[in-house]
Amino acid sequence: MRAVVFPNVHRFEVADVAEPEVRAGWLTVQVGAAGICGTDLHILDGEFPMAKFPCIPGHEFAGTVVGVGPEVTGFQLGDRVGVMPSVFCGRCHWCRNGRGNLCPDAGGFGTSLPGGFAERVAVLATHAYRLPDRLSFAEAALVEPLACVVHAFHRLNPRPGERYLIWGAGTMGLMLAQYARFAGARTVALIDINRSKLDRARTFGFEALGVSYEEVRDRGPFGFDNVIEATGVPAVVEDASESVTPGGRLLLFGVCPPGVRASLEPYRIYRDEIDIIGSMAVYDSYEPALDAMASGAIDGRRMVSHTFDLERFGDAVDAVRSGEGMKVQIVPGS
Ligand SMILES: [Zn+2]
Ligand SMILES: [Zn+2]
């Protein structure tokens, strides 16, 4: 079968590879759609230690069951499934204390195991979720990034009717904003230095938009209850920390480069009782994300801006790196 292979850092090819084996407890999934995300580019650039080369990337995918291994119950050929790609060791301190995404041996499909940028992929049956008929594969492949958003909200633990400010109106910022609305927000404001991203956010029904905090600050007269940093730029973390209302929360969702520091005012965090919260990847959030996607919380169809065949993976990477569109997906055979 055909698959995208990263033989080593900075290199990719579309190559013939062996068919996945149908092992006990595993399914083979014919990939219907697989999204590219920043992590895939980090793997390609050698900035993601969890990945093992050679690597078949792709961790945001959905498709059709075409192989059912021995001892699998609950799935049959032809089932449409989404896949929770993270695989935790199950034995370490964090896995045994309900914090599996912090597992030092975490890996998964598309990182330490072959992933979804292929015609077919082997997955643990325990990680497959049957899709409602109304969800397309394109929408279902958005469930994994949405599961990151849902996990972030579990960490944030907001209250109904609160004000949100999201720094960064890229694909994830827009998904966070839609989920905030779904989660009962009173106000959702977005900041981005790129006006075209704000114009795009407007088409998703958001109207508290600005290129700077000044342009949205009247939407949160005392600051915002929930401030979500979704750019991964340390200077933005500093600005974002200033926009939290006393008693509010700052959620760090964007991925800043390791080792880089930002400057916050400890006195303010003390006096105003600001919660600073980190959120990384997914944990117990795939199923609620699938349910939210199926309920229409996220306009999944409009979140996908580009679709490419497997053979055109290079064009797909260029589309991601251009930063112009939203989610770019690979659809084998398209
Ligand atoms: Zn991803
Ligand atoms: Zn573990």
Coordinates of C-alpha atoms and ligand atoms in Angstrom, one line a residue:
M1 CA 0.0 0.0 0.0
R2 CA 1.0 3.6 -0.3
A3 CA 2.0 5.8 2.7
V4 CA 3.8 9.0 3.5
V5 CA 7.1 8.1 5.2
F6 CA 9.4 10.3 7.1
P7 CA 12.6 8.2 6.7
N8 CA 14.5 10.7 8.8
V9 CA 14.4 14.3 9.9
H10 CA 13.7 16.9 7.2
R11 CA 12.8 14.3 4.6
F12 CA 9.5 12.8 3.4
E13 CA 8.4 10.5 0.6
V14 CA 5.3 8.8 -0.6
A15 CA 6.3 5.1 -0.8
D16 CA 5.1 1.5 -1.1
V17 CA 5.1 0.0 2.4
A18 CA 3.9 -3.3 3.9
E19 CA 0.3 -3.8 4.7
P20 CA -0.5 -3.5 8.4
E21 CA -0.7 -6.9 10.2
V22 CA -4.1 -7.9 11.7
R23 CA -3.1 -8.8 15.2
A24 CA -5.1 -9.8 18.2
G25 CA -6.9 -6.8 19.7
W26 CA -6.2 -4.7 16.7
L27 CA -8.3 -3.3 13.7
T28 CA -7.1 -2.3 10.3
V29 CA -8.7 1.0 9.2
Q30 CA -9.0 2.2 5.6
V31 CA -8.2 5.9 6.0
G32 CA -11.1 8.2 4.9
A33 CA -9.5 11.5 6.0
A34 CA -6.4 12.5 8.0
G35 CA -5.6 16.0 9.1
I36 CA -2.2 17.6 9.1
C37 CA -1.3 19.5 12.3
G38 CA 1.7 21.5 13.7
T39 CA 2.9 18.3 15.4
D40 CA 3.5 16.6 12.0
L41 CA 5.7 19.5 10.9
H42 CA 7.5 19.4 14.3
I43 CA 8.2 15.7 13.7
L44 CA 9.5 16.5 10.2
D45 CA 11.7 19.2 11.6
G46 CA 13.1 16.9 14.3
E47 CA 11.4 18.8 17.1
F48 CA 9.2 16.1 18.5
P49 CA 11.3 13.5 20.5
M50 CA 8.3 11.1 20.9
A51 CA 8.5 10.3 17.2
K52 CA 10.5 7.3 16.0
F53 CA 12.0 7.3 12.5
P54 CA 11.2 6.0 10.0
C55 CA 7.8 7.3 10.7
I56 CA 4.4 7.1 9.0
P57 CA 2.8 10.3 10.5
G58 CA -0.8 11.3 10.8
H59 CA -2.6 11.2 14.2
E60 CA -5.9 12.9 13.3
F61 CA -7.8 10.3 11.2
A62 CA -11.0 8.4 10.6
G63 CA -12.0 5.7 8.2
T64 CA -13.6 2.3 7.6
V65 CA -12.8 -1.0 9.4
V66 CA -11.4 -3.4 6.8
G67 CA -9.7 -5.9 9.1
V68 CA -10.7 -7.2 12.5
G69 CA -8.0 -9.0 14.5
P70 CA -8.7 -12.1 16.8
E71 CA -10.2 -11.3 20.2
V72 CA -11.7 -8.0 19.1
T73 CA -15.4 -7.6 20.1
G74 CA -17.7 -4.8 19.2
F75 CA -16.4 -4.0 15.7
Q76 CA -17.1 -5.5 12.3
L77 CA -16.0 -5.0 8.8
G78 CA -17.4 -1.8 7.3
D79 CA -17.8 0.1 10.6
R80 CA -16.9 3.7 10.3
V81 CA -14.6 4.8 13.1
G82 CA -12.6 7.7 14.5
V83 CA -9.4 6.9 16.3
M84 CA -8.0 8.3 19.5
P85 CA -4.3 8.2 18.6
S86 CA -2.6 8.6 22.0
V87 CA -1.3 5.4 23.6
F88 CA -0.2 5.5 27.2
C89 CA 1.9 2.9 29.0
G90 CA -0.8 2.1 31.6
R91 CA 1.9 1.3 34.3
C92 CA 3.6 4.5 35.3
H93 CA 2.7 6.8 38.2
W94 CA 0.7 9.2 35.9
C95 CA -1.2 6.5 34.1
R96 CA -2.2 4.9 37.4
N97 CA -3.4 8.3 38.7
G98 CA -5.7 9.4 35.9
R99 CA -3.1 11.6 34.2
G100 CA -2.2 9.4 31.2
N101 CA -1.4 12.2 28.9
L102 CA 1.6 13.1 31.2
C103 CA 2.9 9.5 30.8
P104 CA 6.7 9.7 30.1
D105 CA 6.3 6.7 27.7
A106 CA 3.3 8.1 25.8
G107 CA 3.3 7.6 22.1
G108 CA 0.7 6.7 19.6
F109 CA -0.5 6.2 16.0
G110 CA 1.4 8.7 13.8
T111 CA 4.2 9.3 16.3
S112 CA 5.7 6.2 17.8
L113 CA 3.5 3.8 15.8
P114 CA 2.4 4.0 12.1
G115 CA -0.2 6.7 11.5
G116 CA -3.0 7.8 9.2
F117 CA -1.1 9.3 6.2
A118 CA -1.5 5.9 4.5
E119 CA -4.1 3.9 2.7
R120 CA -4.5 1.7 5.7
V121 CA -3.4 1.8 9.3
A122 CA -3.5 -0.7 12.2
V123 CA -5.1 0.6 15.4
L124 CA -5.9 -0.8 18.9
A125 CA -9.6 -1.6 19.0
T126 CA -9.7 0.1 22.4
H127 CA -8.8 3.3 20.6
A128 CA -11.5 3.2 17.9
Y129 CA -14.9 4.9 18.3
R130 CA -17.8 4.2 16.1
L131 CA -19.0 7.3 14.2
P132 CA -22.6 8.5 13.9
D133 CA -23.8 8.2 10.2
R134 CA -24.2 12.0 10.0
L135 CA -20.5 12.7 10.5
S136 CA -18.3 12.7 7.4
F137 CA -14.7 11.4 7.6
A138 CA -13.5 15.0 7.2
E139 CA -15.4 16.0 10.3
A140 CA -14.4 12.9 12.2
A141 CA -10.7 13.6 11.5
L142 CA -11.3 16.9 13.3
V143 CA -12.3 15.1 16.5
E144 CA -8.7 14.6 17.7
P145 CA -7.9 18.3 17.6
L146 CA -11.3 19.0 19.2
A147 CA -10.4 16.5 21.9
C148 CA -7.4 18.7 22.7
V149 CA -9.8 21.6 23.1
V150 CA -12.2 19.6 25.3
H151 CA -9.3 18.5 27.5
A152 CA -8.3 22.1 27.8
F153 CA -11.9 23.0 29.0
H154 CA -11.8 20.1 31.5
R155 CA -8.5 21.7 32.8
L156 CA -10.0 25.2 32.7
N157 CA -13.2 24.2 34.5
P158 CA -15.1 27.4 33.5
R159 CA -18.5 28.4 34.8
P160 CA -21.6 29.1 32.7
G161 CA -22.0 32.7 31.3
E162 CA -18.4 33.7 31.6
R163 CA -16.3 36.0 29.3
Y164 CA -13.6 34.5 27.2
L165 CA -10.7 36.1 25.4
I166 CA -8.7 33.9 22.9
W167 CA -5.3 35.1 21.8
G168 CA -4.8 33.7 18.3
A169 CA -7.5 33.1 15.7
G170 CA -5.9 30.3 13.8
T171 CA -7.5 26.9 13.3
M172 CA -7.2 26.0 17.0
G173 CA -8.2 29.5 18.2
L174 CA -11.3 29.2 16.1
M175 CA -12.1 25.8 17.4
L176 CA -11.6 27.0 21.0
A177 CA -13.9 29.9 20.3
Q178 CA -16.7 27.7 18.9
Y179 CA -16.3 25.3 21.9
A180 CA -16.5 28.2 24.3
R181 CA -19.8 29.2 22.8
F182 CA -21.0 25.6 23.0
A183 CA -19.8 25.6 26.7
G184 CA -22.1 28.5 27.6
A185 CA -19.9 31.6 27.1
R186 CA -21.5 35.0 27.6
T187 CA -18.8 36.7 25.3
V188 CA -16.1 35.2 23.1
A189 CA -13.5 37.8 22.0
L190 CA -10.6 36.9 19.7
I191 CA -7.3 38.7 19.1
D192 CA -5.0 38.1 16.1
I193 CA -2.5 40.4 14.4
N194 CA -3.7 39.0 11.0
R195 CA -6.9 40.8 10.0
S196 CA -7.8 38.1 7.4
K197 CA -8.1 35.6 10.3
L198 CA -10.4 38.0 12.1
D199 CA -12.5 38.4 9.0
R200 CA -12.7 34.6 8.8
A201 CA -13.7 34.4 12.5
R202 CA -16.5 36.9 11.8
T203 CA -18.0 34.4 9.2
F204 CA -18.2 31.9 12.1
G205 CA -20.4 34.4 14.0
F206 CA -17.8 36.1 16.2
E207 CA -17.9 39.9 16.4
A208 CA -15.7 40.8 19.4
L209 CA -12.5 40.9 17.3
G210 CA -9.3 42.9 17.4
V211 CA -5.7 43.1 16.3
S212 CA -4.8 44.2 19.9
Y213 CA -6.2 44.0 23.4
E214 CA -7.2 47.7 23.1
E215 CA -9.7 46.8 20.4
V216 CA -11.6 44.2 22.5
R217 CA -11.0 45.4 26.1
D218 CA -14.5 47.0 26.4
R219 CA -16.0 43.5 26.1
G220 CA -14.5 42.6 29.4
P221 CA -14.6 45.8 31.5
F222 CA -12.6 44.1 34.4
G223 CA -10.7 41.7 32.2
F224 CA -11.8 38.3 31.0
D225 CA -12.8 35.3 33.2
N226 CA -11.1 32.8 30.8
V227 CA -8.1 33.9 28.8
I228 CA -6.8 31.3 26.4
E229 CA -3.3 31.7 24.8
A230 CA -3.4 29.9 21.5
T231 CA -0.4 31.3 19.6
G232 CA 2.6 29.8 21.4
V233 CA 4.4 33.1 21.3
P234 CA 6.0 34.0 24.7
A235 CA 5.4 37.7 24.3
V236 CA 1.7 37.0 23.8
V237 CA 1.7 34.9 27.0
E238 CA 2.8 38.1 28.8
D239 CA 0.1 40.2 27.2
A240 CA -2.5 37.6 27.8
S241 CA -1.7 37.4 31.5
E242 CA -2.6 41.1 31.8
S243 CA -6.1 40.5 30.3
V244 CA -7.4 38.2 33.0
T245 CA -10.0 39.5 35.4
P246 CA -9.3 39.2 39.2
G247 CA -10.3 35.7 40.1
G248 CA -10.0 34.5 36.5
R249 CA -7.9 31.9 34.7
L250 CA -5.1 32.0 32.1
L251 CA -4.9 28.8 30.0
L252 CA -1.7 28.1 28.1
F253 CA -2.8 26.1 25.1
G254 CA -0.4 27.3 22.4
V255 CA 3.0 25.5 22.3
C256 CA 5.9 27.8 23.2
P257 CA 9.4 26.6 22.3
P258 CA 10.9 24.5 25.1
G259 CA 13.3 26.5 27.4
V260 CA 11.9 29.9 26.4
R261 CA 10.7 32.1 29.3
A262 CA 8.0 34.7 29.7
S263 CA 7.7 37.3 32.3
L264 CA 4.6 37.5 34.6
E265 CA 3.9 39.7 37.6
P266 CA 3.8 37.4 40.7
Y267 CA 2.2 40.1 42.9
R268 CA -0.8 40.4 40.5
I269 CA -1.2 36.6 40.4
Y270 CA -1.2 36.6 44.2
R271 CA -3.4 39.6 44.8
D272 CA -5.9 38.9 42.0
E273 CA -5.9 35.1 42.6
I274 CA -5.2 34.3 39.0
D275 CA -5.1 30.6 38.0
I276 CA -2.5 29.7 35.5
I277 CA -3.3 26.4 33.8
G278 CA -1.5 24.2 31.3
S279 CA -3.2 21.8 28.9
M280 CA -1.4 19.3 26.8
A281 CA -3.0 17.0 24.2
V282 CA -5.9 14.7 25.0
Y283 CA -7.1 12.7 28.0
D284 CA -10.5 11.1 28.4
S285 CA -11.7 13.8 26.0
Y286 CA -12.1 11.9 22.6
E287 CA -15.6 10.7 23.2
P288 CA -17.0 14.0 24.5
A289 CA -15.3 15.7 21.5
L290 CA -16.9 13.2 19.1
D291 CA -20.3 13.9 20.8
A292 CA -19.7 17.7 20.5
M293 CA -18.8 17.4 16.8
A294 CA -21.8 15.3 16.1
S295 CA -24.0 17.8 17.9
G296 CA -22.8 20.6 15.6
A297 CA -20.8 22.5 18.2
I298 CA -18.1 23.0 15.6
D299 CA -18.7 23.9 12.0
G300 CA -16.5 21.0 10.9
R301 CA -17.2 21.3 7.2
R302 CA -16.0 24.8 7.1
M303 CA -12.9 24.1 9.2
V304 CA -11.4 22.1 6.4
S305 CA -9.9 24.4 3.8
H306 CA -7.8 22.1 1.7
T307 CA -7.9 18.4 0.8
F308 CA -5.1 16.6 -1.0
D309 CA -4.5 13.0 -2.2
L310 CA -1.7 11.1 -0.4
E311 CA 0.5 11.4 -3.4
R312 CA 0.4 15.2 -3.1
F313 CA 1.6 15.3 0.5
G314 CA 4.2 17.9 -0.4
D315 CA 1.6 20.3 -1.6
A316 CA -0.4 19.7 1.6
V317 CA 2.7 20.6 3.7
D318 CA 3.1 23.7 1.7
A319 CA -0.5 24.6 2.3
V320 CA 0.0 24.2 6.0
R321 CA 3.2 26.2 6.1
S322 CA 1.7 29.1 4.1
G323 CA -0.6 29.6 7.2
E324 CA -3.4 30.8 4.8
G325 CA -6.1 28.2 5.2
M326 CA -7.5 26.3 8.1
K327 CA -7.3 22.5 8.5
V328 CA -5.5 20.7 5.7
Q329 CA -6.5 17.0 5.2
I330 CA -5.2 14.1 3.3
V331 CA -7.8 11.9 1.6
P332 CA -6.2 8.9 0.0
G333 CA -7.5 8.3 -3.5
S334 CA -9.1 11.7 -3.8
Ligands
ZN1 ZN -2.6 17.2 15.9
ZN2 ZN 2.4 5.8 31.6

